[in-house]
Amino acid sequence: MISEMTLAEKASLMSGENFWNTKSLDRLGVPAIMLTDGPHGLRKQGGAADHLGLHASLPATCFPPAATLASSWSPALVERVGTALGAEAAAADVSVLLGPGLNIKRNPLGGRSFEYFSEDPLLSGSMAAAMIRGIQSQGVAASAKHFAVNSQETHRMSIDEVVDERALHETYLEGFRIAVTQGQPWTVMSSYNKVNGTYANENHALLTTILLENWGFDGLVVTDWGGNNDRVAGLRAGNALEMPSTDGVTDAEIVAAVESGELDEAVLDARVGELLTLIERTRSAREPGATADLNAHHALATDAARRSAVLLRNEGATLPLTPDHGPVAVIGDFAATPRYQGAGSSLVNPTRVDDALGALRASALDVVGYEPGFHRRDKPSARLRRRAVDLARRAQTVVLFLGLDESAEAEAVDRAHLRLAHNQLELVRDLVALDARIVVVLAGGAPVELPFAEDVDAILHGYLGGQGGGAAIAELLTGVANPAGRLAETLPLTYADVPSSEDFGRTEATSEHRESIYLGYRYYDKVGAPVRYPFGHGLSYTTFEHRDLVATDAGVRVTVTNTGDREGTETVQVYIENPGEARGEFRAARELRGFAQVTLAPGESAEVAIAYAEHAFGVYDPVAGAWRTVAGDYGVLVGASSRDIRDRATVTVAGETGVGGEPMRVQHYLDGHVERVVTADFEELLGREVPPSTWDRSAPLTRDDIVAQTQGRGGFASLLHGLITTTSAALMALGRPHASNNVRFALDLPFRSIARMSGGRVDDAMLDGLLTMVNGRFWRGARHTFTAWRAHRRAARGSRRTGGASPAEATPITTTPLSPAPKEG
């Protein structure tokens, strides 16, 4: 089929027809297919299209997002959720579901943390692989994203993630490797950012050497929406499909590159072949008759929320609540209006939403009343707090719903701090002073500081529970269900304890991963730092005993017994303690290398067998460019968290000594105190100088620069920046956080994306005029922009009269270059 296509036809298939669909080629029977957001629910827009959830989508089941599902530690459950997602996509004639997201949670302020699974690559990769298998079982392609090192939202479309090779492979790529090799996704989405100086979408090492050659990926790489920089470089690196439509602009670039010899047509043929393979693989998803059982999916969403909530604290067996606990006061705005998902491209229009307040009122508990207690977005109100305290005085138990509001967690915006809202903390202070049991229920997709943890009786973290989360929380509070969730990330005492806290999201051009391999529990356990709750932590209404551990160099067997009085689920976690730890080598103290779950009745025992993950005894050798097994006597630790170790053994592993190359001389990378690393230390690790972390404010802005760089330049540039920030602030003040964040997203757009994502409304000539305006020559740029706009309009009218020509065949508009000419994107 490819041999029958013209060059223009092949080029045309490499970008979208519109925002969500690929182009068709009717002459050869190539259909268009639809790609749609859906990490935790189908987001198919029926009207106006956008990338950040601004316009409503069709109703679909809103499952708990990845941050919640990861706390289940159950790949089997996540695969069932994936199967349901695939079924709803197929029923809606969607061929590609854009998920799961599995980037590592480097820092708890990451605005998109709710869409990602864990700080650990084994847990992230295992969960993502399970979801991929479920989605694709329905003939719908999954898209593992965002590849790779998409660690922050601030300046995400231009930031250069500077990371050493050990951390790159052991931390940021390992989860993707597991997802690709075990899940075999049909598509992978490249990330916006640069990785060590090269855009991920045109990074040959990432897309070809690692993804294709080393991991055996045989699918298609698609850009994130608007994530293309150099279209020809992307094709050569391994990216096939650019989304959304660029109105033919980059199609023409491909044709020109082939005709000039810059691009080998065989490379284009290979990328077209990858698209045709994807179309063929998803053929069954486009066949008529597919249906989805939305009632069954709601029940599954509720079960997923139930099994993912984490019981963090339960002093004196406060939970579960029974009628014997006396009058119960329900306080907190989140009880009646649940926070059940994040914001941005994953914003799902749920088929229904359960709230915890209604479920608690329907239970056997004596609920004496409800008060919201606080305004959702931290507006002070002495009246609301007073009414809540008055209600609490009438109760013996207070169930207090706290959490992050909708403005705190969203795509394209990182969080500003790790605390809960001031008005919530003030309410907690007033309530703990009363003579009542306090049960806190948390909502949010990422860690928060919990300064009151020791002052309350119980804490249940529901994360973001999806549309069934409210009912699930009520069942857990009342003992209808037994909590089984375990933390997939560490909850620090304060944000200052996070190793990347000093500079995360505060730099402009680069993001320096100075902490290297030491993030999450790998850092805290290395230096022995206190934490609020450790990785893997989670309580139950019953108790478990681990005994008779047998460890080999292939895996472990351990007997688990339910020593309590009710059925419960235990998650057995296997950590490998590195032999070089006592010698102060550049390695984490312990790393998760296996896990399994077992559900047991009271008094029941079962033997659990767990195989080690690949690379369980290995490190990545940057000199050899490969993983190496390191010889030594390893500790095998079995427990209920990274710090709750129940049994241990030792295994001797044959392998090589050392990692190769120069030994690490920086003490902070040996003892783990990476919070003390300075620039010279980081350069020693990288083996090169770090690039400048700030923008060059003396240079004229080009197509490669982002709109945020207009700040402080004066004239029209400052006016443009002020218009965006003022509009965003106004929308936030009006109580429209989603719209506010979407407007602010414009600051991180590269100028080149204005033309490519405008749907043909802006062309490159008009963009050149805009750049002239922001670079201080307003009237000249305005005249150029107006002239280009009129030429664009005439060309568009002519195209309509002639029935339209393919962009590759159309006559380009000739404009006079401006001086200095903007650098091509």
C-alpha positions in Angstrom: 0.0 0.0 0.0 2.8 2.4 0.9 4.4 1.9 -2.6 1.1 3.1 -4.2 1.1 6.4 -2.2 2.4 9.7 -3.5 5.0 11.5 -1.4 2.3 14.1 -0.5 -0.1 11.4 0.6 2.5 9.7 2.8 3.4 13.1 4.4 -0.2 13.9 5.0 -0.7 10.8 7.1 1.9 11.9 9.6 -0.3 14.6 11.2 -3.9 14.8 12.3 -6.9 15.8 10.3 -8.2 17.8 13.3 -7.7 17.8 17.1 -8.5 14.1 17.8 -8.5 12.3 14.4 -5.9 11.1 12.0 -6.3 11.7 8.3 -8.0 9.2 6.0 -6.7 8.3 2.5 -9.9 7.2 0.8 -8.2 6.4 -2.5 -6.4 3.5 -0.8 -9.0 2.7 1.8 -7.1 4.0 4.8 -9.6 5.1 7.4 -9.2 7.9 9.9 -8.9 6.8 13.6 -9.7 8.7 16.8 -7.3 9.2 19.6 -8.8 10.4 22.9 -7.7 11.2 26.5 -8.4 8.6 29.0 -5.9 7.6 31.7 -8.7 6.9 34.1 -11.8 7.5 32.0 -12.8 8.2 28.4 -12.7 11.9 27.6 -14.3 12.1 24.2 -15.5 15.6 23.3 -18.6 15.9 21.4 -18.3 19.6 20.5 -15.4 22.0 20.7 -12.1 20.3 21.1 -9.3 21.2 23.5 -6.3 19.6 25.2 -6.9 20.7 28.8 -10.5 19.8 29.6 -11.9 23.2 29.0 -14.9 21.9 27.0 -17.2 19.2 28.3 -16.9 15.6 27.1 -19.4 12.9 26.8 -20.4 11.0 29.9 -18.1 8.1 30.8 -17.1 6.2 34.0 -14.6 8.1 36.0 -12.3 5.5 37.6 -9.8 6.5 40.3 -6.7 8.0 38.7 -3.3 6.4 38.7 -2.2 7.9 42.0 -5.1 6.1 43.7 -5.0 2.8 41.8 -1.3 2.5 42.6 -2.2 2.3 46.3 -4.1 -0.9 45.6 -0.8 -2.6 44.7 -3.0 -4.9 42.6 -2.1 -5.3 38.9 -5.0 -7.6 38.6 -7.4 -4.9 39.7 -5.8 -2.3 37.4 -6.1 -4.7 34.5 -9.8 -5.0 35.1 -10.1 -1.2 35.1 -8.1 -1.1 31.9 -10.5 -3.7 30.3 -13.4 -1.5 31.3 -11.7 1.6 29.8 -11.1 -0.2 26.6 -14.7 -1.4 26.4 -16.0 2.2 26.8 -13.5 3.4 24.2 -14.6 0.8 21.7 -18.2 1.6 22.3 -17.5 5.2 21.5 -15.5 4.3 18.3 -12.2 5.4 19.8 -9.1 3.6 18.6 -6.4 4.9 20.9 -6.8 5.7 24.6 -4.1 8.1 25.7 -2.9 6.5 28.8 -1.6 5.2 31.2 0.7 7.9 32.5 3.6 6.5 34.4 6.2 9.2 34.9 8.1 8.9 38.2 6.9 11.2 41.0 10.1 13.1 41.5 8.7 15.8 43.7 5.3 15.9 45.5 4.5 19.4 44.2 4.3 18.0 40.6 0.9 19.3 39.3 0.2 16.1 37.4 1.2 13.6 40.2 -2.4 12.4 40.4 -2.1 11.0 36.9 1.1 9.0 37.8 1.4 5.8 39.8 4.4 6.0 42.1 7.9 7.2 43.1 9.1 3.6 42.4 9.7 2.3 38.9 8.8 -1.3 39.6 5.4 -0.4 41.0 4.8 2.2 38.3 5.8 -0.2 35.5 3.8 -3.1 36.8 0.6 -1.1 37.2 1.0 0.5 33.8 1.7 -2.9 32.1 -1.5 -4.2 33.7 -3.6 -1.3 32.5 -2.2 -1.6 29.0 -3.1 -5.3 28.8 -6.6 -4.5 29.9 -7.2 -1.7 27.4 -5.8 -3.6 24.5 -7.8 -6.7 25.3 -10.7 -4.7 23.8 -8.9 -4.0 20.5 -8.2 -0.4 21.6 -4.6 0.8 21.7 -3.1 2.1 24.9 -0.5 4.9 24.9 2.2 4.8 27.6 3.1 8.4 28.4 5.0 10.7 28.7 8.3 9.4 27.4 10.4 10.5 29.1 11.5 12.4 32.3 8.4 14.5 32.3 9.0 15.5 35.9 7.3 18.9 36.2 4.6 21.0 34.7 6.4 24.4 35.0 7.8 25.3 31.6 7.1 21.7 30.6 7.2 22.4 26.8 10.7 23.9 26.9 12.4 22.7 30.1 15.6 20.7 29.7 15.6 17.8 32.3 19.3 17.4 33.1 19.8 14.0 34.6 22.7 11.6 34.9 22.8 8.2 33.1 22.4 6.1 36.3 19.2 8.0 37.4 17.9 8.1 33.8 18.0 4.3 33.4 17.5 3.1 36.9 14.7 5.5 37.9 13.0 7.4 35.0 13.2 4.8 32.2 12.8 1.5 34.2 9.1 1.9 34.6 8.6 2.5 30.9 10.8 -0.6 30.2 8.6 -2.8 32.3 5.4 -1.3 30.8 6.7 -1.8 27.2 8.1 -5.3 27.7 5.3 -6.7 29.9 2.4 -4.6 28.5 3.4 -4.3 24.8 1.6 -1.0 24.2 0.7 -0.3 20.6 1.6 3.4 21.0 3.9 5.5 23.2 3.5 9.2 23.6 6.6 11.3 23.7 6.9 14.1 26.3 7.2 17.9 25.6 10.5 18.4 27.5 14.1 18.1 26.5 16.2 15.3 28.0 19.8 16.3 28.4 19.5 19.0 25.8 17.4 17.2 23.1 13.7 17.3 22.8 12.3 13.9 23.8 10.3 13.8 20.5 13.4 14.0 18.4 15.7 12.1 20.8 17.2 9.2 18.7 18.7 7.6 21.8 15.3 7.5 23.5 13.0 6.6 20.6 15.3 4.4 18.5 18.2 3.0 20.5 16.3 2.4 23.8 12.6 2.1 22.9 12.9 0.3 19.6 16.2 -1.6 19.6 16.8 -2.4 23.3 13.2 -2.9 24.4 11.7 -4.3 21.2 8.9 -1.8 20.9 7.0 -2.5 17.7 4.3 0.2 17.9 3.9 3.9 17.0 5.3 6.9 18.7 2.8 9.9 18.9 3.7 13.4 20.0 2.0 14.9 23.0 -0.5 17.5 21.7 1.6 20.3 20.3 4.7 18.5 21.3 6.6 18.7 18.0 9.7 20.8 17.6 11.5 19.8 14.5 9.2 17.6 12.4 11.9 16.1 10.2 14.2 15.4 13.2 11.3 13.7 14.9 10.6 11.4 12.0 14.3 10.4 11.9 14.4 9.8 15.6 11.3 7.5 15.5 8.2 9.7 16.0 5.5 8.8 13.4 2.4 10.7 14.2 2.1 14.4 15.1 -1.0 15.6 16.9 -3.1 17.6 16.6 -3.5 18.9 13.0 -1.0 21.6 11.9 -3.1 22.6 8.9 -0.6 21.0 6.6 2.4 23.1 7.7 4.6 20.3 8.9 3.4 18.0 6.1 4.9 20.4 3.6 8.1 20.4 5.7 8.3 16.6 5.3 7.8 16.8 1.5 10.4 19.4 1.2 12.9 17.4 3.3 12.5 14.3 1.1 12.8 16.3 -2.1 15.9 18.0 -1.0 17.5 14.8 0.3 17.5 15.9 3.9 15.2 13.0 4.8 15.5 9.5 3.3 12.1 8.5 2.0 12.6 5.0 3.5 12.4 6.6 6.9 9.1 8.2 6.0 7.9 4.9 4.7 8.8 3.2 8.0 6.8 5.8 10.0 3.8 5.4 7.6 4.0 1.7 8.1 3.8 2.1 11.8 0.6 4.1 11.4 -1.0 1.5 9.1 -0.1 -1.2 11.6 -1.8 0.7 14.4 -4.9 1.2 12.2 -5.0 -2.6 11.5 -4.4 -3.5 15.1 -7.4 -1.4 16.2 -9.7 -2.6 13.5 -12.0 -4.5 15.9 -12.6 -1.4 18.0 -14.2 0.3 15.0 -16.6 -2.5 14.2 -20.2 -1.7 15.0 -22.0 -3.3 18.0 -19.5 -2.7 20.8 -21.2 -1.9 24.1 -20.2 -1.0 27.6 -22.0 -1.9 30.9 -21.9 1.4 32.7 -23.6 0.1 35.8 -21.0 -2.7 36.1 -18.2 -0.2 35.5 -19.5 2.1 38.3 -19.4 -0.9 40.6 -15.8 -1.6 39.5 -14.9 2.1 40.1 -16.3 1.8 43.6 -14.4 -1.4 44.3 -11.2 0.2 43.0 -11.6 3.1 45.3 -12.4 0.8 48.2 -9.3 -1.3 47.6 -7.0 1.7 47.1 -7.8 3.9 50.2 -5.0 3.8 52.7 -5.6 3.7 56.5 -2.7 5.8 57.8 -3.5 5.9 61.5 -5.9 4.2 63.8 -5.2 4.8 67.4 -7.1 2.7 69.9 -8.9 0.9 67.1 -11.1 4.0 66.5 -12.1 2.6 63.2 -14.3 1.0 62.1 -17.2 3.1 63.4 -20.3 1.4 64.7 -23.5 2.6 66.3 -21.8 2.0 69.7 -19.5 5.0 69.0 -22.5 7.3 69.7 -23.5 10.4 67.8 -21.3 11.2 64.7 -20.8 14.7 63.2 -19.7 14.9 59.6 -17.7 18.0 58.9 -15.9 19.2 55.8 -17.0 20.4 52.4 -15.4 17.4 50.6 -18.0 15.1 52.3 -20.9 16.5 50.4 -19.0 17.7 47.3 -16.3 15.1 46.7 -13.0 15.8 45.1 -12.7 12.7 43.0 -10.3 13.5 40.0 -7.7 16.0 38.9 -8.0 18.6 36.2 -6.7 19.0 32.7 -6.7 16.6 29.8 -7.8 13.8 32.1 -11.0 15.6 33.3 -13.8 13.1 32.9 -17.5 13.8 32.7 -18.7 11.1 35.1 -21.9 9.1 34.6 -22.7 9.7 38.3 -20.9 10.7 41.5 -21.4 9.2 44.9 -20.8 11.4 48.0 -19.7 10.1 51.4 -22.2 12.2 53.3 -25.2 10.6 51.7 -23.6 7.1 52.2 -22.9 7.7 55.9 -26.4 9.0 56.5 -27.8 5.8 54.9 -25.6 3.7 57.2 -26.4 2.5 60.7 -24.4 5.3 62.3 -26.2 8.0 64.3 -25.2 11.0 62.1 -26.4 14.1 64.0 -25.6 16.6 61.4 -23.3 18.0 58.7 -21.4 21.3 58.3 -19.0 22.2 55.5 -16.7 23.9 58.0 -14.6 25.9 55.5 -14.7 27.4 52.1 -13.2 25.2 49.5 -10.5 27.5 48.3 -9.1 28.9 51.6 -11.4 31.8 52.0 -11.6 32.5 55.8 -15.0 32.2 57.5 -15.4 32.4 61.2 -19.1 31.6 60.8 -18.5 28.3 59.0 -15.8 27.2 61.5 -18.0 28.2 64.5 -21.0 26.2 63.2 -18.7 23.2 62.7 -17.4 23.4 66.2 -20.9 23.8 67.6 -22.0 20.6 65.7 -18.9 18.7 67.0 -19.9 19.5 70.6 -23.0 17.4 70.0 -21.1 14.3 68.9 -18.8 11.7 70.4 -17.0 11.2 67.0 -16.2 13.7 64.3 -15.5 12.5 60.8 -13.6 15.4 59.2 -13.1 15.5 55.4 -10.1 17.5 54.4 -8.1 17.8 51.2 -6.8 19.7 48.2 -9.2 21.7 46.1 -9.6 21.7 42.4 -7.2 24.6 41.8 -4.3 22.7 43.6 -3.9 19.8 41.2 -4.0 20.3 37.5 -2.2 19.7 34.3 0.3 22.5 33.3 0.5 23.9 36.8 2.7 22.7 39.6 1.6 23.1 43.2 2.9 26.1 45.2 3.3 24.3 48.6 2.7 21.0 50.4 0.3 22.2 53.0 -3.5 22.0 53.3 -5.4 25.2 53.2 -5.1 27.5 56.2 -8.8 27.5 56.9 -8.8 23.7 57.1 -5.8 23.7 59.5 -7.5 26.2 61.7 -10.6 24.0 61.8 -8.6 21.0 62.8 -7.0 23.0 65.6 -10.4 24.0 67.0 -11.8 20.4 66.7 -8.9 18.6 68.4 -9.4 20.9 71.4 -12.8 19.3 72.0 -13.6 16.0 73.9 -14.4 13.9 70.8 -12.7 11.3 68.7 -11.4 12.8 65.4 -11.3 10.8 62.2 -9.8 12.6 59.3 -10.6 11.6 55.7 -8.1 13.0 53.2 -8.8 13.8 49.5 -6.0 14.6 47.0 -3.8 13.0 44.4 -0.4 13.7 46.1 1.2 14.1 49.6 0.3 16.9 51.9 1.9 17.9 55.2 0.0 16.5 58.2 1.1 18.5 61.3 -1.9 17.3 63.2 -1.3 13.6 62.6 -0.5 12.8 66.2 -3.4 14.8 67.5 -6.2 12.9 65.8 -7.4 9.4 66.3 -7.5 8.1 62.8 -6.6 9.1 59.3 -8.0 7.5 56.1 -6.5 8.7 52.9 -8.9 8.2 50.0 -6.7 9.9 47.5 -9.0 10.7 44.5 -11.6 8.0 44.5 -13.3 8.5 41.1 -17.1 8.5 40.8 -17.6 5.7 43.3 -15.2 7.1 46.0 -17.8 8.5 48.3 -19.6 5.2 48.8 -16.2 3.4 49.2 -15.1 5.7 52.0 -18.4 5.1 53.9 -17.9 1.4 53.6 -14.4 1.6 54.9 -15.3 3.9 57.8 -18.1 1.7 58.9 -16.3 -1.6 58.5 -18.3 -3.0 55.6 -14.9 -3.2 54.0 -11.4 -3.6 55.4 -8.8 -1.1 54.2 -6.2 -2.8 52.0 -4.4 0.2 50.4 -0.7 0.8 50.8 1.2 4.0 50.0 2.8 4.1 46.6 4.8 7.2 47.7 6.4 8.5 50.9 4.6 11.2 52.9 7.3 13.5 54.3 7.0 15.5 57.5 7.5 18.8 55.7 8.3 19.9 52.1 11.8 20.9 53.2 12.6 17.2 53.8 12.2 16.5 50.0 15.7 16.3 48.4 14.6 18.3 45.4 12.7 20.9 47.4 15.3 23.7 47.0 14.9 24.2 43.2 12.0 22.2 41.9 9.9 24.3 39.6 11.9 27.4 40.3 14.3 27.4 37.4 13.7 28.6 33.9 15.7 26.8 31.2 16.7 23.6 32.9 15.7 21.3 35.7 18.7 19.8 37.4 18.2 16.4 38.9 21.0 16.8 41.4 19.5 14.1 43.7 20.2 11.5 41.0 18.9 8.1 42.1 18.0 9.3 45.6 14.3 10.2 45.5 11.4 9.1 47.5 12.1 6.2 49.9 15.5 5.7 48.3 16.6 9.0 49.8 14.8 8.9 53.1 15.9 5.3 53.9 19.5 6.0 52.7 20.0 8.9 55.2 17.7 7.6 57.9 15.5 10.7 57.7 12.2 10.7 59.6 9.0 10.7 57.5 5.4 11.0 58.3 4.4 7.7 56.7 6.9 5.5 54.8 6.6 4.0 51.3 4.4 0.9 51.4 2.7 1.9 54.7 -1.0 1.0 55.3 -3.0 -0.4 58.2 -5.8 -2.9 58.3 -8.6 -3.8 60.8 -6.8 -7.1 61.2 -3.1 -8.1 61.8 -0.7 -10.3 59.9 2.4 -12.3 60.7 5.2 -13.1 58.3 7.4 -16.2 59.0 9.4 -19.0 57.5 11.2 -16.9 54.9 13.1 -18.8 52.3 15.2 -16.7 49.9 17.1 -17.8 46.8 18.8 -15.7 44.1 15.5 -16.1 42.1 12.9 -15.2 44.6 11.4 -15.7 48.0 8.7 -17.8 49.8 7.2 -16.6 53.0 4.2 -17.8 55.1 1.6 -15.2 55.9 -1.0 -15.7 58.7 -4.0 -13.5 59.5 -3.7 -13.2 63.3 -6.7 -11.0 63.7 -10.5 -11.5 63.9 -11.6 -10.5 60.4 -10.8 -11.1 56.8 -8.1 -8.9 55.3 -5.6 -8.4 52.5 -1.9 -8.2 53.1 0.6 -6.8 50.6 3.9 -8.6 51.0 6.8 -6.3 49.9 10.3 -7.6 49.1 13.2 -5.2 49.3 16.8 -5.9 48.4 19.4 -4.4 50.7 22.6 -3.6 48.7 25.9 -5.2 49.8 27.7 -2.0 49.1 25.6 -0.1 51.6 27.9 -0.8 54.5 30.9 0.4 52.4 29.1 3.7 51.4 28.8 3.0 47.7 26.7 5.0 45.3 23.6 2.9 45.7 20.3 3.1 47.5 20.1 1.4 50.9 17.2 -0.8 49.8 15.0 -1.1 46.7 11.6 -2.7 46.1 12.2 -5.8 44.0 8.9 -7.7 44.3 5.5 -7.7 45.8 2.3 -9.8 46.0 -1.0 -9.8 47.8 -2.9 -12.4 49.7 -6.4 -12.3 51.2 -6.9 -14.4 54.3 -9.7 -15.3 56.7 -9.1 -15.0 60.4 -6.5 -17.6 61.5 -5.8 -18.6 57.9 -2.2 -19.0 56.6 -0.8 -19.2 53.1 2.6 -19.5 51.5 3.4 -16.6 49.2 6.0 -17.0 46.4 7.5 -13.8 44.9 10.0 -13.7 42.0 12.4 -10.9 42.0 12.1 -8.2 39.3 14.6 -8.1 36.5 17.7 -6.1 37.5 17.0 -6.9 41.2 20.8 -7.1 41.8 21.9 -4.8 39.0 22.9 -1.2 38.4 23.2 0.6 35.1 26.8 1.1 34.0 27.1 4.4 32.1 30.5 3.4 30.6 29.3 0.1 29.2 25.8 1.5 28.4 24.2 -1.6 29.9 22.9 -3.1 33.1 25.3 -5.1 35.1 24.7 -7.6 37.9 26.9 -6.7 40.9 28.3 -9.6 42.9 27.9 -9.7 46.7 25.9 -10.8 49.7 22.5 -9.1 49.5 20.0 -8.7 52.3 16.5 -9.9 51.3 13.9 -8.0 53.4 10.2 -9.0 53.6 7.8 -6.6 55.2 4.8 -4.3 55.2 6.6 -1.1 54.2 10.1 0.0 53.4 10.5 0.5 57.2 8.3 -2.2 58.6 10.5 -5.2 57.9 9.1 -8.5 59.3 11.8 -11.0 58.3 15.2 -11.0 56.5 17.6 -13.4 54.8 20.9 -13.2 52.9 21.6 -14.4 49.4 24.9 -14.6 47.6 24.8 -13.4 44.0 27.5 -14.0 41.4 28.3 -11.1 39.1 30.8 -8.4 38.5 32.4 -6.1 41.1 32.1 -2.3 40.7 30.1 -0.4 38.2 32.9 0.6 35.8 34.7 3.8 35.0 35.9 6.3 37.5 34.7 5.6 41.1 32.3 8.2 42.6 34.3 10.8 44.6 31.5 13.1 45.7 30.8 12.2 49.3 27.1 13.3 49.1 26.4 10.7 46.4 28.0 8.1 48.6 26.2 8.9 51.9 23.0 10.0 50.2 22.9 13.5 51.5 22.1 14.9 48.1 20.4 17.9 49.6 24.0 19.2 50.0 25.0 18.7 46.4 26.4 21.9 44.7 27.0 22.6 41.0 30.5 21.2 41.0 29.3 18.0 42.6 26.6 17.6 40.0 29.0 18.2 37.2 31.3 15.6 38.6 28.4 13.1 38.4 27.4 14.2 34.9 30.9 14.3 33.5 30.2 17.7 31.8 29.2 21.2 32.6 25.6 21.9 33.4 23.9 24.2 30.8 22.6 27.7 31.9 19.5 27.4 34.1 18.2 30.9 33.2 16.9 32.5 30.0 19.0 34.9 28.1 16.9 38.1 28.4 19.2 40.1 26.1 18.5 37.9 23.1 15.4 38.4 20.8 12.6 35.9 21.3 12.3 33.3 18.6 9.8 30.6 17.6 11.6 28.2 20.0 11.0 30.4 23.0 7.9 30.3 25.2 5.3 33.0 25.9 6.4 33.3 29.6 9.7 34.8 28.4 7.8 38.0 27.5 7.7 38.9 31.2 9.7 42.1 32.1 10.6 42.9 28.5 8.5 46.0 28.4 6.1 47.3 25.7 3.8 44.8 23.9 5.7 41.8 25.4 4.9 42.8 29.0 1.3 43.7 27.9 0.8 40.2 26.5 2.2 38.6 29.7 0.1 40.8 31.9 -3.0 40.1 29.9 -2.6 36.3 30.4 -1.7 36.4 34.1 -4.4 39.0 34.9 -7.1 36.9 33.1 -5.9 33.8 34.9 -6.1 35.5 38.3 -9.5 36.9 37.6 -10.9 33.5 36.6 -9.5 32.1 39.8 -11.1 34.8 41.9 -14.4 34.1 40.1 -14.2 30.5 41.3 -13.3 29.0 37.9 -10.0 27.2 38.7 -10.0 24.9 35.6 -10.5 27.9 33.3 -7.8 29.8 35.2 -5.3 27.1 34.8 -6.1 26.7 31.1 -5.4 30.3 30.5 -2.2 30.2 32.4 -1.1 27.2 30.3 -0.6 29.7 27.4 2.5 31.0 29.2 4.3 27.8 28.6 3.5 27.5 24.9 6.4 27.9 22.5 5.6 30.6 20.0 5.9 28.0 17.2 2.9 26.1 18.8 0.7 29.2 18.3 0.7 28.6 14.6 0.7 24.8 14.7 -2.2 24.5 17.2 -4.4 27.3 15.8 -6.2 25.1 13.4 -5.1 27.1 10.4 -6.0 30.5 11.9 -2.4 31.6 12.3 0.4 30.9 9.8 4.1 31.3 10.1 4.1 34.7 8.5 1.6 36.0 11.0 3.7 34.4 13.8 6.8 36.3 12.5 4.9 39.5 12.8 3.9 38.7 16.4 7.5 38.0 17.3 8.5 41.3 15.8 5.9 43.0 18.1 7.1 41.3 21.3 10.7 42.0 20.4 10.1 45.8 20.6 9.1 46.8 17.1 5.4 46.9 17.6 4.1 48.9 14.6 6.3 47.1 12.1 5.3 43.7 13.5 1.6 44.8 13.5 1.7 45.9 9.9 3.4 42.6 8.9 0.9 40.6 10.9 -2.0 42.4 9.2 -0.5 41.9 5.8 0.1 38.2 6.4 -3.4 37.8 7.8 -5.0 39.3 4.6 -2.9 37.1 2.4 -3.9 34.1 4.6 -7.5 35.0 4.2 -7.3 35.3 0.4 -5.5 32.0 0.2 -8.2 30.4 2.3 -11.0 31.8 0.2 -9.2 30.6 -3.0 -8.8 27.1 -1.6 -12.5 26.9 -0.8 -13.4 28.1 -4.3 -11.2 25.4 -5.9 -12.4 22.7 -3.5 -9.1 22.8 -1.5 -5.7 21.5 -2.3 -3.5 19.3 -0.1 -1.1 21.5 1.9 1.8 19.7 0.3 0.6 20.7 -3.2 -0.6 24.2 -2.4 1.4 27.2 -3.5 3.1 28.7 -0.4 2.5 32.3 0.6 5.7 34.4 0.0 6.5 36.9 2.7 9.4 39.3 3.1 11.8 38.0 5.8 12.2 40.1 8.9 15.6 41.1 10.3 16.8 39.5 12.5 15.0 36.5 11.2 13.5 34.3 13.9 15.3 30.9 14.3 13.3 28.1 12.8 11.7 25.7 15.2 
